[in-house]
Tab-separated table of C-alpha atoms in Angstrom:
chain	number	residue	atom	x	y	z
Y	50	MET	CA	0.000	0.000	0.000
Y	51	THR	CA	1.255	3.459	-0.887
Y	52	ASP	CA	0.572	6.808	0.750
Y	53	THR	CA	-1.951	7.583	-1.996
Y	54	ASP	CA	-3.984	4.517	-0.964
Y	55	ILE	CA	-4.644	5.908	2.517
Y	56	ARG	CA	-8.006	7.602	3.027
Y	57	THR	CA	-7.726	11.114	4.419
Y	58	TYR	CA	-9.699	12.437	7.384
Y	59	PRO	CA	-11.565	14.447	8.417
Y	60	ARG	CA	-13.935	14.255	5.467
Y	61	ARG	CA	-17.395	15.668	4.924
Y	62	ILE	CA	-20.332	13.742	3.523
Y	63	ASP	CA	-23.940	14.674	2.830
Y	64	CYS	CA	-26.542	12.569	4.653
Y	65	GLY	CA	-30.064	13.483	3.597
Y	66	GLY	CA	-29.140	17.143	3.299
Y	67	THR	CA	-27.227	17.177	6.577
Y	68	PRO	CA	-23.459	17.767	6.405
Y	69	ILE	CA	-21.682	15.147	8.525
Y	70	GLU	CA	-17.994	15.165	9.393
Y	71	ILE	CA	-16.272	11.801	9.664
Y	72	ASP	CA	-12.916	11.586	11.392
Y	73	ARG	CA	-10.689	8.991	13.008
Y	74	MET	CA	-11.634	8.517	16.643
Y	75	THR	CA	-8.969	9.158	19.283
Y	76	SER	CA	-8.877	8.802	23.053
Y	77	GLY	CA	-9.701	12.517	23.168
Y	78	ASP	CA	-13.212	11.593	22.021
Y	79	ARG	CA	-13.955	9.705	25.246
Y	80	GLU	CA	-16.517	12.145	26.696
Y	81	ALA	CA	-18.257	12.609	23.351
Y	82	LEU	CA	-18.476	8.806	23.023
Y	83	VAL	CA	-19.940	8.470	26.532
Y	84	ALA	CA	-22.626	11.047	25.673
Y	85	PHE	CA	-23.338	9.318	22.358
Y	86	VAL	CA	-23.725	5.896	23.984
Y	87	ALA	CA	-26.012	7.342	26.681
Y	88	GLY	CA	-28.435	8.416	23.954
Y	89	LEU	CA	-28.683	4.996	22.301
Y	90	PRO	CA	-31.678	2.704	22.829
Y	91	ALA	CA	-30.822	-0.308	24.999
Y	92	ASP	CA	-31.364	-2.737	22.097
Y	93	ASP	CA	-28.668	-0.955	20.058
Y	94	LEU	CA	-26.051	-1.933	22.620
Y	95	LEU	CA	-26.555	-5.562	21.547
Y	96	PHE	CA	-24.726	-4.707	18.300
Y	97	VAL	CA	-21.438	-4.960	20.168
Y	98	PRO	CA	-20.027	-7.878	22.178
Y	99	ARG	CA	-19.496	-5.864	25.379
Y	100	ASP	CA	-21.680	-3.368	27.242
Y	101	ILE	CA	-20.206	-0.090	26.019
Y	102	SER	CA	-22.252	1.893	28.527
Y	103	HIS	CA	-19.885	0.583	31.217
Y	104	PRO	CA	-16.983	3.001	31.943
Y	105	LYS	CA	-14.420	0.170	32.046
Y	106	VAL	CA	-15.428	-0.911	28.530
Y	107	ILE	CA	-15.109	2.669	27.252
Y	108	ASP	CA	-11.681	2.936	28.914
Y	109	ALA	CA	-10.593	-0.326	27.259
Y	110	TRP	CA	-11.787	1.073	23.894
Y	111	MET	CA	-9.690	4.206	24.387
Y	112	ARG	CA	-6.609	2.160	25.360
Y	113	ALA	CA	-7.065	-0.037	22.285
Y	114	LEU	CA	-7.161	3.101	20.112
Y	115	ASP	CA	-3.965	4.427	21.676
Y	116	LYS	CA	-2.220	1.088	21.115
Y	117	GLY	CA	-3.451	0.753	17.522
Y	118	HIS	CA	-5.428	-2.423	18.283
Y	119	LEU	CA	-8.678	-0.879	17.086
Y	120	ALA	CA	-9.617	1.331	14.146
Y	121	SER	CA	-12.547	3.638	14.915
Y	122	LEU	CA	-14.350	6.471	13.187
Y	123	ALA	CA	-16.574	9.158	14.683
Y	124	ALA	CA	-19.369	10.882	12.759
Y	125	ARG	CA	-20.350	14.355	13.944
Y	126	ASP	CA	-23.228	16.688	13.175
Y	127	GLY	CA	-22.215	20.179	14.243
Y	128	GLY	CA	-19.712	18.810	16.731
Y	129	THR	CA	-22.111	16.275	18.293
Y	130	MET	CA	-21.267	12.602	17.790
Y	131	VAL	CA	-24.104	10.925	15.864
Y	132	GLY	CA	-22.357	7.728	14.816
Y	133	CYS	CA	-19.245	5.658	15.328
Y	134	THR	CA	-17.525	2.555	14.065
Y	135	ALA	CA	-14.894	0.138	15.242
Y	136	ILE	CA	-12.944	-2.600	13.511
Y	137	ALA	CA	-11.470	-4.997	16.043
Y	138	ILE	CA	-8.528	-7.147	14.973
Y	139	ASP	CA	-6.669	-9.805	16.911
Y	140	ARG	CA	-3.184	-9.727	15.363
Y	141	LEU	CA	-2.077	-12.763	17.409
Y	142	SER	CA	-4.879	-15.086	16.285
Y	143	TRP	CA	-5.197	-17.405	13.274
Y	144	SER	CA	-7.927	-15.025	12.104
Y	145	ARG	CA	-5.730	-11.924	12.026
Y	146	HIS	CA	-6.969	-11.277	8.460
Y	147	VAL	CA	-10.530	-10.818	9.796
Y	148	GLY	CA	-11.916	-7.587	11.201
Y	149	GLU	CA	-14.959	-7.531	13.466
Y	150	LEU	CA	-17.038	-4.543	12.380
Y	151	ARG	CA	-19.205	-2.532	14.751
Y	152	VAL	CA	-21.369	0.362	13.561
Y	153	LEU	CA	-23.680	2.481	15.712
Y	154	VAL	CA	-25.840	5.454	14.689
Y	155	SER	CA	-27.849	7.701	17.012
Y	156	PRO	CA	-31.645	7.815	16.595
Y	157	ALA	CA	-31.318	11.413	15.306
Y	158	GLY	CA	-28.869	10.290	12.603
Y	159	ARG	CA	-30.993	7.483	11.167
Y	160	GLY	CA	-32.889	7.397	7.905
Y	161	LYS	CA	-30.317	9.601	6.174
Y	162	GLY	CA	-27.887	7.004	4.880
Y	163	LEU	CA	-25.321	7.549	7.640
Y	164	GLY	CA	-25.104	3.883	8.630
Y	165	ARG	CA	-24.520	2.871	5.031
Y	166	ALA	CA	-21.876	5.596	4.592
Y	167	LEU	CA	-20.037	4.492	7.739
Y	168	ILE	CA	-19.971	0.864	6.596
Y	169	GLN	CA	-18.504	1.990	3.263
Y	170	GLU	CA	-15.855	4.025	5.112
Y	171	CYS	CA	-14.996	0.858	7.022
Y	172	PHE	CA	-14.392	-1.012	3.764
Y	173	ALA	CA	-11.749	1.596	2.944
Y	174	GLN	CA	-10.220	1.160	6.408
Y	175	ALA	CA	-10.242	-2.628	5.999
Y	176	LEU	CA	-8.265	-2.285	2.774
Y	177	GLU	CA	-5.751	0.002	4.525
Y	178	LEU	CA	-5.390	-2.550	7.313
Y	179	GLY	CA	-4.792	-5.398	4.858
Y	180	LEU	CA	-7.866	-7.311	6.004
Y	181	LYS	CA	-9.423	-10.006	3.829
Y	182	LYS	CA	-12.767	-10.352	5.569
Y	183	LEU	CA	-15.169	-8.269	7.659
Y	184	VAL	CA	-17.729	-9.795	9.997
Y	185	ALA	CA	-20.605	-8.106	11.789
Y	186	GLN	CA	-22.943	-9.477	14.402
Y	187	MET	CA	-26.371	-8.399	15.601
Y	188	THR	CA	-29.510	-9.904	17.051
Y	189	ILE	CA	-32.068	-11.147	14.534
Y	190	ALA	CA	-34.538	-8.537	15.813
Y	191	GLN	CA	-32.378	-5.795	14.263
Y	192	ARG	CA	-33.920	-6.346	10.832
Y	193	GLY	CA	-33.284	-2.837	9.489
Y	194	ALA	CA	-29.558	-3.089	10.188
Y	195	ILE	CA	-29.391	-6.604	8.722
Y	196	ALA	CA	-31.058	-5.319	5.539
Y	197	ILE	CA	-28.489	-2.503	5.177
Y	198	PHE	CA	-25.571	-4.898	5.654
Y	199	GLU	CA	-27.027	-7.386	3.165
Y	200	ASP	CA	-27.650	-4.603	0.638
Y	201	LEU	CA	-23.931	-3.792	0.881
Y	202	GLY	CA	-22.945	-7.383	0.136
Y	203	PHE	CA	-22.757	-8.975	3.589
Y	204	ARG	CA	-24.148	-12.496	3.769
Y	205	PRO	CA	-25.366	-14.502	6.777
Y	206	GLU	CA	-22.723	-16.961	7.886
Y	207	ALA	CA	-23.994	-18.248	11.226
Y	208	LEU	CA	-27.006	-18.119	13.518
Y	209	LEU	CA	-26.219	-18.591	17.197
Y	210	HIS	CA	-29.299	-19.460	19.220
Y	211	ARG	CA	-29.839	-17.773	22.610
Y	212	HIS	CA	-26.321	-16.353	22.374
Y	213	VAL	CA	-27.006	-12.890	23.832
Y	214	ALA	CA	-28.567	-12.101	27.214
Y	215	ASP	CA	-29.700	-8.494	27.565
Y	216	ARG	CA	-29.732	-6.517	30.829
Y	217	ASP	CA	-33.105	-7.991	31.759
Y	218	GLY	CA	-31.877	-11.526	31.155
Y	219	ALA	CA	-33.908	-12.023	27.967
Y	220	MET	CA	-32.192	-14.299	25.452
Y	221	HIS	CA	-31.651	-13.323	21.820
Y	222	ASP	CA	-30.437	-15.174	18.741
Y	223	LEU	CA	-27.333	-13.684	17.143
Y	224	VAL	CA	-26.691	-13.571	13.398
Y	225	VAL	CA	-23.141	-13.295	12.056
Y	226	LEU	CA	-22.748	-11.689	8.627
Y	227	SER	CA	-19.555	-11.517	6.605
Y	228	HIS	CA	-18.107	-9.823	3.534
Y	229	ASP	CA	-15.054	-10.544	1.408
Y	230	VAL	CA	-12.970	-7.339	1.475
Y	231	ASP	CA	-10.959	-8.440	-1.563
Y	232	ALA	CA	-14.212	-8.547	-3.556
Y	233	VAL	CA	-14.789	-4.869	-2.792
Y	234	ALA	CA	-11.258	-4.010	-3.922
Y	235	ALA	CA	-11.722	-6.062	-7.102
Y	236	ARG	CA	-14.964	-4.214	-7.922
Y	237	HIS	CA	-13.235	-0.860	-7.413
Y	238	GLU	CA	-10.429	-1.939	-9.733
Y	239	ALA	CA	-12.898	-3.238	-12.348
Y	240	PHE	CA	-14.702	0.086	-12.447
Y	241	GLY	CA	-11.446	2.041	-12.572
Y	242	MET	CA	-11.892	3.414	-9.070
Y	243	GLY	CA	-8.730	1.932	-7.562
Y	244	ARG	CA	-8.768	1.894	-3.804
Y	245	ALA	CA	-11.171	4.149	-1.955
Y	246	THR	CA	-9.080	7.144	-1.008
Y	247	GLY	CA	-9.522	10.708	0.154
């Protein structure tokens, strides 16, 4: 990968007529992330493997950013965080070519294409990181999110029954979707787009 292959941030996108700034998240975004998470419906927290409303989980996220173990983006509307992403990679595992994708959008940011735009930004990050595969997980009740992921080429790979217990102890089935990152790169090349860059 060359310097010209690296996507530049911050960048502005239009989401339903609303200008949104997307930038790489840093540990300096901790308080903005806490406020963002506090405004999410409880069911949305089931998109991620750990309870990100817990301060220790947020602190671990910030440490992972500082150590380069996690790639995250923050989406802001007028300075307020309205969405975020994370790609978790375990460089010491046999699946170090796989990134676990997490995407969250605030209720105020929905219906404008922001979730879709953030997933597409993550494809560019995955290419930068040399990943071959992205996986995403969510409960089967999150049908709108599943539809967006499938529309972008993700396919169901596994269904784990009663795999998630929410705060009230209710059990939920978890679906795992995946996408071949190389296929995205190949499509870009075929259409003369090269890699997605700034």
